[in-house]
Amino acid sequence: MDIISRYFPHLTDHQRQLFQQLDTEFRSWNERLNLIARTDVSNLAERHFLHSLGIAKVVEFPAGASVLDVGTGGGLPGLPLAILFPEAKFHLVDSIGKKIHAVQEMARELGLTNVTAEQIRAEQLRTKYDYIVSRAVARLATFHTWIAFRYKPGGSATNGLYYLKGGDLTEEIEESGLKAKIHDLKDFYEEEFFETKKVVFVPVTQ
């Protein structure tokens, strides 16, 4: 977990402990469910937790904010962000029940009272949120149709979608017709893995 402390030096001792505990719990559940590829488990902290926290390098979720994590899988990026922003409320959704069960159990073990997890598709939700996050579950044009009406009215300029994607996104953003701002994670992280990784921000107000 040293890599997380290096890039987030202001973590409390309790937060460091939670990341360590998440590492243990995630590995245990991954043995049973393949939340991520088993070959990638040795890179869990860097390629999954730190990658998820890339969103926190471009936005700070204020106390009381509601954040929806769509297609959370094994709880990414929602669980690491919930540890980092204990005053924000996170709703993690996925269509696969077994994964949501794992997320619910991990959140319970870690005592993350700011996390709820539910087996549901984003387009079936009726609640509205300040922010939406996700790790590349579909092309941007497709994904945005699922979540376009899930925002609370009258948000600030930082409200919107923070989407973790990789590679050249020029064509994908053009195809979507959305006003999007790209943040390169290589500007924040030194590791080679982040060379092509990005956070795409799509504001609520288009």
CSV table of C-alpha atoms in Angstrom, one decimal:
chain,number,residue,atom,x,y,z
A,1,MET,CA,0.0,0.0,0.0
A,2,ASP,CA,3.1,2.2,0.0
A,3,ILE,CA,2.3,3.3,-3.6
A,4,ILE,CA,-1.1,4.8,-2.4
A,5,SER,CA,0.5,6.6,0.5
A,6,ARG,CA,3.2,8.0,-1.9
A,7,TYR,CA,0.6,9.7,-4.1
A,8,PHE,CA,-1.9,10.5,-1.3
A,9,PRO,CA,0.4,11.5,1.6
A,10,HIS,CA,-2.4,13.1,3.6
A,11,LEU,CA,-4.2,9.8,4.3
A,12,THR,CA,-5.0,9.2,8.0
A,13,ASP,CA,-3.7,6.1,9.7
A,14,HIS,CA,-7.2,4.8,9.6
A,15,GLN,CA,-7.5,5.2,5.8
A,16,ARG,CA,-4.1,3.5,5.3
A,17,GLN,CA,-5.4,0.6,7.5
A,18,LEU,CA,-8.6,0.4,5.4
A,19,PHE,CA,-6.6,0.2,2.1
A,20,GLN,CA,-4.6,-2.6,3.6
A,21,GLN,CA,-7.7,-4.3,4.7
A,22,LEU,CA,-9.3,-3.8,1.3
A,23,ASP,CA,-6.3,-5.4,-0.3
A,24,THR,CA,-6.7,-8.5,1.9
A,25,GLU,CA,-10.5,-8.7,1.4
A,26,PHE,CA,-10.3,-8.2,-2.4
A,27,ARG,CA,-7.7,-10.9,-2.9
A,28,SER,CA,-9.8,-13.3,-0.8
A,29,TRP,CA,-13.0,-12.6,-2.9
A,30,ASN,CA,-11.0,-12.7,-6.1
A,31,GLU,CA,-10.0,-16.3,-5.4
A,32,ARG,CA,-13.6,-17.2,-5.4
A,33,LEU,CA,-15.1,-14.9,-8.1
A,34,ASN,CA,-12.4,-13.6,-10.4
A,35,LEU,CA,-13.3,-10.0,-9.8
A,36,ILE,CA,-10.2,-9.2,-11.8
A,37,ALA,CA,-7.9,-11.4,-13.9
A,38,ARG,CA,-5.8,-13.6,-11.5
A,39,THR,CA,-2.7,-12.7,-13.4
A,40,ASP,CA,-3.3,-9.1,-12.4
A,41,VAL,CA,-3.6,-9.6,-8.6
A,42,SER,CA,0.1,-8.9,-8.1
A,43,ASN,CA,-0.6,-5.4,-9.5
A,44,LEU,CA,-3.8,-4.8,-7.4
A,45,ALA,CA,-2.6,-1.7,-5.6
A,46,GLU,CA,-1.2,0.0,-8.7
A,47,ARG,CA,-3.5,-1.0,-11.5
A,48,HIS,CA,-6.8,-1.1,-9.6
A,49,PHE,CA,-6.8,0.9,-6.4
A,50,LEU,CA,-4.4,3.7,-7.5
A,51,HIS,CA,-6.1,3.7,-11.0
A,52,SER,CA,-9.5,4.1,-9.3
A,53,LEU,CA,-8.1,7.0,-7.2
A,54,GLY,CA,-7.0,8.8,-10.4
A,55,ILE,CA,-10.5,10.3,-10.3
A,56,ALA,CA,-9.5,12.0,-7.0
A,57,LYS,CA,-6.6,13.7,-8.7
A,58,VAL,CA,-9.1,15.7,-10.8
A,59,VAL,CA,-12.1,16.2,-8.5
A,60,GLU,CA,-12.7,16.4,-4.8
A,61,PHE,CA,-16.1,15.1,-3.7
A,62,PRO,CA,-17.4,17.4,-1.0
A,63,ALA,CA,-19.0,16.3,2.2
A,64,GLY,CA,-22.6,15.1,1.6
A,65,ALA,CA,-22.1,14.6,-2.1
A,66,SER,CA,-23.8,11.6,-3.7
A,67,VAL,CA,-21.7,9.5,-6.1
A,68,LEU,CA,-23.0,6.7,-8.4
A,69,ASP,CA,-20.5,4.0,-9.5
A,70,VAL,CA,-21.8,2.3,-12.6
A,71,GLY,CA,-20.6,-1.2,-13.5
A,72,THR,CA,-18.6,-1.4,-10.3
A,73,GLY,CA,-17.7,-5.1,-10.8
A,74,GLY,CA,-15.6,-5.8,-7.7
A,75,GLY,CA,-16.1,-2.4,-6.3
A,76,LEU,CA,-13.9,-0.3,-8.5
A,77,PRO,CA,-13.5,2.7,-8.5
A,78,GLY,CA,-16.2,3.0,-5.8
A,79,LEU,CA,-14.6,1.3,-2.8
A,80,PRO,CA,-11.2,3.1,-3.0
A,81,LEU,CA,-12.9,6.4,-3.5
A,82,ALA,CA,-15.3,5.8,-0.5
A,83,ILE,CA,-12.2,5.2,1.7
A,84,LEU,CA,-10.7,8.5,0.4
A,85,PHE,CA,-13.9,10.5,0.8
A,86,PRO,CA,-15.6,9.2,3.9
A,87,GLU,CA,-18.0,12.2,4.0
A,88,ALA,CA,-19.5,11.5,0.5
A,89,LYS,CA,-22.1,8.8,-0.1
A,90,PHE,CA,-21.4,6.1,-2.7
A,91,HIS,CA,-24.0,3.9,-4.5
A,92,LEU,CA,-22.2,1.1,-6.3
A,93,VAL,CA,-24.3,-0.8,-9.0
A,94,ASP,CA,-23.7,-3.7,-11.2
A,95,SER,CA,-25.9,-6.2,-13.1
A,96,ILE,CA,-24.0,-9.2,-11.7
A,97,GLY,CA,-25.3,-10.3,-8.4
A,98,LYS,CA,-22.3,-12.4,-7.2
A,99,LYS,CA,-20.0,-9.3,-7.6
A,100,ILE,CA,-22.4,-7.0,-5.8
A,101,HIS,CA,-22.6,-9.6,-2.9
A,102,ALA,CA,-18.8,-9.4,-2.7
A,103,VAL,CA,-18.8,-5.6,-2.7
A,104,GLN,CA,-21.5,-5.6,0.0
A,105,GLU,CA,-19.4,-7.9,2.1
A,106,MET,CA,-16.2,-6.0,1.6
A,107,ALA,CA,-17.9,-2.7,2.5
A,108,ARG,CA,-19.3,-4.4,5.7
A,109,GLU,CA,-16.0,-5.8,6.7
A,110,LEU,CA,-14.3,-2.4,6.3
A,111,GLY,CA,-17.1,-0.6,8.1
A,112,LEU,CA,-17.7,1.7,5.1
A,113,THR,CA,-21.1,3.1,6.2
A,114,ASN,CA,-21.0,5.6,3.3
A,115,VAL,CA,-21.3,2.7,0.7
A,116,THR,CA,-24.4,0.9,-0.6
A,117,ALA,CA,-24.2,-1.7,-3.3
A,118,GLU,CA,-27.1,-2.9,-5.5
A,119,GLN,CA,-27.7,-5.4,-8.3
A,120,ILE,CA,-29.4,-3.1,-10.9
A,121,ARG,CA,-28.7,-1.6,-14.3
A,122,ALA,CA,-27.9,2.1,-14.4
A,123,GLU,CA,-30.8,2.8,-16.8
A,124,GLN,CA,-33.3,1.2,-14.2
A,125,LEU,CA,-32.3,3.6,-11.5
A,126,ARG,CA,-34.6,6.4,-10.4
A,127,THR,CA,-32.4,8.2,-7.8
A,128,LYS,CA,-30.4,11.3,-8.9
A,129,TYR,CA,-26.7,12.0,-8.0
A,130,ASP,CA,-24.2,14.8,-7.9
A,131,TYR,CA,-21.4,12.7,-9.6
A,132,ILE,CA,-21.1,9.5,-11.6
A,133,VAL,CA,-17.9,7.5,-11.9
A,134,SER,CA,-17.0,4.3,-13.8
A,135,ARG,CA,-14.1,2.3,-15.2
A,136,ALA,CA,-14.7,2.0,-18.9
A,137,VAL,CA,-17.7,-0.3,-19.2
A,138,ALA,CA,-18.8,0.8,-22.7
A,139,ARG,CA,-18.0,3.4,-25.4
A,140,LEU,CA,-18.7,6.9,-24.1
A,141,ALA,CA,-21.7,7.5,-26.5
A,142,THR,CA,-23.4,4.4,-25.3
A,143,PHE,CA,-22.6,4.8,-21.6
A,144,HIS,CA,-23.8,8.4,-21.5
A,145,THR,CA,-27.3,7.4,-22.6
A,146,TRP,CA,-27.6,5.2,-19.5
A,147,ILE,CA,-26.8,8.0,-17.1
A,148,ALA,CA,-27.7,11.2,-18.8
A,149,PHE,CA,-30.8,11.7,-16.6
A,150,ARG,CA,-29.4,10.5,-13.4
A,151,TYR,CA,-28.1,13.9,-12.2
A,152,LYS,CA,-29.6,16.2,-9.6
A,153,PRO,CA,-30.7,19.6,-11.0
A,154,GLY,CA,-28.7,22.7,-10.4
A,155,GLY,CA,-25.3,21.2,-9.8
A,156,SER,CA,-21.9,22.9,-9.7
A,157,ALA,CA,-19.4,23.1,-12.6
A,158,THR,CA,-17.6,20.0,-11.2
A,159,ASN,CA,-20.7,17.8,-11.3
A,160,GLY,CA,-20.8,15.2,-14.0
A,161,LEU,CA,-19.2,12.0,-15.2
A,162,TYR,CA,-15.7,11.0,-14.4
A,163,TYR,CA,-14.9,8.1,-16.7
A,164,LEU,CA,-11.6,6.1,-16.5
A,165,LYS,CA,-10.5,5.1,-20.0
A,166,GLY,CA,-7.3,4.3,-21.9
A,167,GLY,CA,-5.8,5.0,-25.3
A,168,ASP,CA,-6.6,7.6,-27.9
A,169,LEU,CA,-10.1,8.8,-27.2
A,170,THR,CA,-10.4,11.5,-30.0
A,171,GLU,CA,-12.7,9.5,-32.2
A,172,GLU,CA,-14.8,8.1,-29.3
A,173,ILE,CA,-15.4,11.6,-27.9
A,174,GLU,CA,-16.3,13.0,-31.4
A,175,GLU,CA,-18.7,10.1,-31.9
A,176,SER,CA,-20.5,10.9,-28.6
A,177,GLY,CA,-20.9,14.6,-29.5
A,178,LEU,CA,-20.3,15.5,-25.8
A,179,LYS,CA,-18.2,18.3,-24.4
A,180,ALA,CA,-15.6,16.3,-22.6
A,181,LYS,CA,-12.3,17.2,-20.9
A,182,ILE,CA,-9.5,14.7,-20.8
A,183,HIS,CA,-7.1,14.5,-17.8
A,184,ASP,CA,-4.0,12.4,-18.4
A,185,LEU,CA,-3.1,10.2,-15.4
A,186,LYS,CA,0.6,10.3,-16.5
A,187,ASP,CA,0.5,13.9,-15.2
A,188,PHE,CA,-0.1,12.6,-11.7
A,189,TYR,CA,1.5,9.1,-11.6
A,190,GLU,CA,5.0,8.0,-12.7
A,191,GLU,CA,4.3,4.3,-13.4
A,192,GLU,CA,4.4,3.2,-17.0
A,193,PHE,CA,0.9,1.6,-16.6
A,194,PHE,CA,-0.6,5.1,-16.5
A,195,GLU,CA,1.1,6.4,-19.7
A,196,THR,CA,-2.1,6.0,-21.7
A,197,LYS,CA,-4.7,6.1,-18.9
A,198,LYS,CA,-7.1,9.0,-18.7
A,199,VAL,CA,-10.0,10.4,-16.7
A,200,VAL,CA,-12.7,11.8,-19.1
A,201,PHE,CA,-14.8,14.5,-17.4
A,202,VAL,CA,-18.3,15.1,-19.0
A,203,PRO,CA,-20.0,18.0,-17.1
A,204,VAL,CA,-23.7,17.8,-16.4
A,205,THR,CA,-24.4,21.0,-18.3
A,206,GLN,CA,-23.8,20.3,-22.0
